[in-house]
CSV table of C-alpha atoms and ligand atoms in Angstrom, one decimal:
chain,number,residue,atom,x,y,z
A,1,UNK,CA,0.0,0.0,0.0
A,2,UNK,CA,1.4,3.3,-1.1
A,3,UNK,CA,0.7,6.5,0.9
A,4,UNK,CA,1.5,10.1,-0.2
A,5,UNK,CA,2.0,12.5,2.7
A,6,UNK,CA,1.9,16.2,1.8
A,7,UNK,CA,3.1,18.1,4.9
A,8,UNK,CA,5.4,21.1,5.0
A,9,UNK,CA,6.5,20.8,8.6
A,10,UNK,CA,9.6,18.7,8.6
A,11,UNK,CA,9.1,17.2,12.1
A,12,UNK,CA,5.5,16.2,11.4
A,13,UNK,CA,6.4,14.8,7.9
A,14,UNK,CA,9.2,12.7,9.5
A,15,UNK,CA,7.0,11.5,12.2
A,16,UNK,CA,4.4,10.3,9.6
A,17,UNK,CA,7.0,8.8,7.3
A,18,UNK,CA,8.6,6.8,10.2
A,19,UNK,CA,5.4,5.7,11.8
A,20,UNK,CA,3.6,4.6,8.6
A,21,UNK,CA,6.8,3.0,7.3
A,22,UNK,CA,7.0,0.9,10.5
A,23,UNK,CA,3.4,0.0,10.1
A,24,UNK,CA,4.3,-1.5,6.7
A,25,UNK,CA,3.3,1.2,4.3
A,26,UNK,CA,5.4,2.6,1.5
A,27,UNK,CA,5.5,6.3,2.2
A,28,UNK,CA,6.4,9.3,-0.1
A,29,UNK,CA,6.6,12.8,1.3
A,30,UNK,CA,6.0,16.1,-0.5
A,31,UNK,CA,6.9,19.2,1.5
A,32,UNK,CA,4.7,21.6,-0.4
A,33,UNK,CA,1.6,21.7,-2.5
A,34,UNK,CA,3.2,21.8,-5.9
A,35,UNK,CA,5.4,18.8,-5.2
A,36,UNK,CA,2.3,17.1,-3.8
A,37,UNK,CA,0.4,17.8,-7.0
A,38,UNK,CA,3.2,16.5,-9.1
A,39,UNK,CA,3.6,13.3,-7.2
A,40,UNK,CA,-0.2,12.7,-7.0
A,41,UNK,CA,-0.4,12.9,-10.8
A,42,UNK,CA,2.9,11.1,-11.4
A,43,UNK,CA,2.0,7.8,-9.7
A,44,UNK,CA,-0.8,5.9,-8.1
A,45,UNK,CA,-1.3,6.0,-4.4
A,46,UNK,CA,-3.7,4.1,-2.3
A,47,UNK,CA,-4.2,7.0,0.1
A,48,UNK,CA,-3.2,10.7,0.3
A,49,UNK,CA,-2.7,12.4,3.7
A,50,UNK,CA,-2.9,16.1,3.1
A,51,UNK,CA,-2.1,18.9,5.4
A,52,UNK,CA,-4.3,21.9,4.7
A,53,UNK,CA,-1.9,24.7,5.5
A,54,UNK,CA,0.8,24.4,2.8
A,55,UNK,CA,3.0,27.0,1.1
A,56,UNK,CA,2.3,27.7,-2.5
A,57,UNK,CA,-0.6,25.6,-3.5
A,58,UNK,CA,-2.6,25.0,-0.3
A,59,UNK,CA,-4.3,21.8,0.7
A,60,UNK,CA,-7.7,22.9,-0.6
A,61,UNK,CA,-6.4,23.8,-4.0
A,62,UNK,CA,-4.5,20.5,-4.1
A,63,UNK,CA,-7.5,18.5,-3.1
A,64,UNK,CA,-9.6,20.1,-5.8
A,65,UNK,CA,-6.9,19.3,-8.4
A,66,UNK,CA,-6.7,15.7,-7.1
A,67,UNK,CA,-10.4,15.2,-7.3
A,68,UNK,CA,-10.5,16.3,-10.9
A,69,UNK,CA,-8.6,13.2,-11.9
A,70,UNK,CA,-8.9,10.6,-9.2
A,71,UNK,CA,-11.0,9.2,-6.5
A,72,UNK,CA,-8.1,8.1,-4.3
A,73,UNK,CA,-9.0,8.3,-0.6
A,74,UNK,CA,-7.8,11.6,1.0
A,75,UNK,CA,-7.4,12.2,4.7
A,76,UNK,CA,-6.8,15.8,5.5
A,77,UNK,CA,-5.1,17.3,8.5
A,78,UNK,CA,-6.3,20.6,9.9
A,79,UNK,CA,-4.7,22.6,12.6
A,80,UNK,CA,-7.9,24.1,13.9
A,81,UNK,CA,-11.0,22.2,15.1
A,82,UNK,CA,-13.1,24.4,12.9
A,83,UNK,CA,-16.4,23.3,11.6
A,84,UNK,CA,-15.9,25.4,8.4
A,85,UNK,CA,-12.7,23.6,7.6
A,86,UNK,CA,-14.2,20.2,8.1
A,87,UNK,CA,-17.2,21.0,6.0
A,88,UNK,CA,-15.1,22.6,3.3
A,89,UNK,CA,-12.7,19.6,3.2
A,90,UNK,CA,-15.5,17.0,3.0
A,91,UNK,CA,-17.4,19.1,0.4
A,92,UNK,CA,-14.3,19.3,-1.8
A,93,UNK,CA,-14.2,15.5,-1.7
A,94,UNK,CA,-12.0,14.5,1.2
A,95,UNK,CA,-12.9,11.2,2.8
A,96,UNK,CA,-12.0,12.0,6.4
A,97,UNK,CA,-10.0,14.4,8.5
A,98,UNK,CA,-7.9,14.7,11.7
A,99,UNK,CA,-7.4,17.7,13.9
A,100,UNK,CA,-3.9,18.4,14.9
A,101,UNK,CA,-2.4,17.4,17.3
A,102,UNK,CA,-3.5,13.8,16.9
A,103,UNK,CA,-2.1,10.6,18.3
A,104,UNK,CA,-0.4,8.1,16.0
A,105,UNK,CA,-2.9,5.4,17.0
A,106,UNK,CA,-5.7,7.7,15.9
A,107,UNK,CA,-4.1,8.3,12.6
A,108,UNK,CA,-3.4,4.7,12.0
A,109,UNK,CA,-7.0,3.7,12.7
A,110,UNK,CA,-8.2,6.3,10.1
A,111,UNK,CA,-5.7,5.1,7.6
A,112,UNK,CA,-6.7,1.5,8.0
A,113,UNK,CA,-10.4,2.3,7.6
A,114,UNK,CA,-9.9,4.3,4.5
A,115,UNK,CA,-7.7,1.7,2.9
A,116,UNK,CA,-10.2,-1.0,3.7
A,117,UNK,CA,-12.8,0.7,1.6
A,118,UNK,CA,-11.0,-0.8,-1.4
A,119,UNK,CA,-9.4,0.5,-4.5
A,120,UNK,CA,-10.4,4.0,-5.8
A,121,UNK,CA,-13.2,4.0,-8.3
A,122,UNK,CA,-13.3,6.1,-11.4
A,123,UNK,CA,-14.6,9.6,-10.7
A,124,UNK,CA,-18.3,9.2,-10.9
A,125,UNK,CA,-19.5,12.6,-9.8
A,126,UNK,CA,-18.4,16.0,-11.2
A,127,UNK,CA,-19.4,19.1,-9.4
A,128,UNK,CA,-18.6,22.7,-10.4
A,129,UNK,CA,-20.4,25.5,-8.6
A,130,UNK,CA,-24.0,24.2,-8.4
A,131,UNK,CA,-23.7,22.1,-11.6
A,132,UNK,CA,-23.5,18.4,-11.0
A,133,UNK,CA,-23.0,15.4,-13.3
A,134,UNK,CA,-23.3,11.8,-12.2
A,135,UNK,CA,-21.5,9.6,-14.8
A,136,UNK,CA,-23.2,6.3,-14.1
A,137,UNK,CA,-26.8,7.4,-13.8
A,138,UNK,CA,-26.2,10.1,-16.4
A,139,UNK,CA,-28.0,12.5,-14.2
A,140,UNK,CA,-27.2,16.2,-14.6
A,141,UNK,CA,-28.5,19.0,-12.3
A,142,UNK,CA,-27.9,22.7,-11.9
A,143,UNK,CA,-29.0,24.5,-8.8
A,144,UNK,CA,-31.0,21.4,-8.0
A,145,UNK,CA,-33.0,21.4,-11.3
A,146,UNK,CA,-32.8,18.2,-13.2
A,147,UNK,CA,-31.5,18.8,-16.8
A,148,UNK,CA,-32.2,16.5,-19.7
A,149,UNK,CA,-29.3,16.2,-22.2
A,150,UNK,CA,-29.0,14.3,-25.4
A,151,UNK,CA,-26.2,11.8,-25.6
A,152,UNK,CA,-23.9,14.2,-27.4
A,153,UNK,CA,-24.6,17.0,-25.0
A,154,UNK,CA,-23.9,14.7,-22.1
A,155,UNK,CA,-20.6,13.6,-23.7
A,156,UNK,CA,-19.7,17.2,-24.3
A,157,UNK,CA,-20.4,18.3,-20.8
A,158,UNK,CA,-18.6,15.3,-19.4
A,159,UNK,CA,-15.5,16.2,-21.4
A,160,UNK,CA,-15.6,19.8,-20.3
A,161,UNK,CA,-16.0,18.8,-16.6
A,162,UNK,CA,-13.3,16.2,-16.7
A,163,UNK,CA,-10.9,18.9,-18.1
A,164,UNK,CA,-12.2,21.7,-16.0
A,165,UNK,CA,-10.2,24.9,-16.4
A,166,UNK,CA,-8.4,23.7,-19.6
A,167,UNK,CA,-9.0,25.2,-22.9
A,168,UNK,CA,-10.2,22.6,-25.4
A,169,UNK,CA,-9.9,23.3,-29.1
A,170,UNK,CA,-12.8,22.7,-31.5
A,171,UNK,CA,-11.0,19.7,-33.2
A,172,UNK,CA,-10.2,18.3,-29.7
A,173,UNK,CA,-13.8,18.5,-28.7
A,174,UNK,CA,-15.0,17.1,-32.0
A,175,UNK,CA,-12.8,14.1,-31.9
A,176,UNK,CA,-13.9,13.3,-28.3
A,177,UNK,CA,-17.5,13.8,-28.6
A,178,UNK,CA,-18.1,12.5,-32.1
A,179,UNK,CA,-15.0,10.3,-32.4
A,180,UNK,CA,-14.6,11.9,-35.8
A,181,UNK,CA,-12.3,14.4,-37.4
A,182,UNK,CA,-14.2,17.7,-37.9
A,183,UNK,CA,-11.2,19.8,-38.9
A,184,UNK,CA,-13.1,20.9,-42.0
A,185,UNK,CA,-16.2,21.9,-40.2
A,186,UNK,CA,-15.9,22.7,-36.5
A,187,UNK,CA,-19.0,24.7,-36.7
A,188,UNK,CA,-20.8,21.6,-35.4
A,189,UNK,CA,-18.9,22.2,-32.1
A,190,UNK,CA,-20.2,25.7,-31.8
A,191,UNK,CA,-23.7,24.6,-32.4
A,192,UNK,CA,-23.4,21.9,-29.8
A,193,UNK,CA,-21.9,24.3,-27.3
A,194,UNK,CA,-24.8,26.8,-28.0
A,195,UNK,CA,-27.4,24.1,-27.3
A,196,UNK,CA,-25.6,23.0,-24.1
A,197,UNK,CA,-25.3,26.5,-22.9
A,198,UNK,CA,-29.0,27.1,-23.4
A,199,UNK,CA,-29.7,24.2,-21.0
A,200,UNK,CA,-27.0,24.5,-18.3
A,201,UNK,CA,-25.8,28.1,-18.5
A,202,UNK,CA,-28.3,30.6,-19.9
A,203,UNK,CA,-30.9,30.4,-17.1
A,204,UNK,CA,-28.2,30.3,-14.3
A,205,UNK,CA,-25.4,32.2,-12.8
A,206,UNK,CA,-22.4,32.1,-12.7
A,207,UNK,CA,-21.8,31.2,-16.4
A,208,UNK,CA,-19.5,28.1,-16.5
A,209,UNK,CA,-18.8,27.6,-20.2
A,210,UNK,CA,-16.4,30.2,-21.6
A,211,UNK,CA,-15.4,31.0,-25.2
A,212,UNK,CA,-11.6,31.5,-25.5
A,213,UNK,CA,-11.2,33.6,-28.6
A,214,UNK,CA,-9.2,31.9,-31.3
A,215,UNK,CA,-8.7,28.8,-29.2
A,216,UNK,CA,-11.8,27.0,-28.1
A,217,UNK,CA,-13.9,26.6,-25.0
A,218,UNK,CA,-13.3,25.9,-21.3
A,219,UNK,CA,-15.5,25.2,-18.4
A,220,UNK,CA,-14.7,26.9,-15.1
A,221,UNK,CA,-16.0,29.2,-12.4
A,222,UNK,CA,-14.5,32.5,-13.6
A,223,UNK,CA,-12.4,34.2,-10.9
B,1,CA,CA1,1.4,23.0,7.4
């Protein structure tokens, strides 16, 4: 079992590395958010232990970025016993949390429970602002309203959500959604985007699908 520990305080990181190592886990440590992001994308871990207060990319941002691509169990460590922090962490997709300071026995118990839940599944639920897409049931809601999409619209939205924040070119979108090469006529993408917008964006705020002039489209909550 491989565990990634993202913790900037050297003493705490060492303590976790030693303890978990002695308990039989393979442990890798990242000392800041960016290294944590790199390692989490670079290889497969069975569990990520994530300190919330990190330099550079903080634990929340890192958790968001992990959840875009993976359902690996995440246990977050928070310094304050604050309800806001706990709620925020769980809303962002963390599986459990521990308030510092904690005993090693307590940590080990949480780690074992999370690892017993089995291997991570594919991301089944995407959520951006109040828009939600459940992959298996193909259920899409915005602000609690159920939205009916055609198969193509669903594939298009799924793609935009899976690549949240990335600009996708028209040919990229065309090849994903229609599995065809639409280089000659990417107008079909514009039409599909317009239809999708009418359903998931036009009646709501904030707008999530953005046109990036000369490049394509991206889905994100604009800053
Ligand atoms: Ca810290």
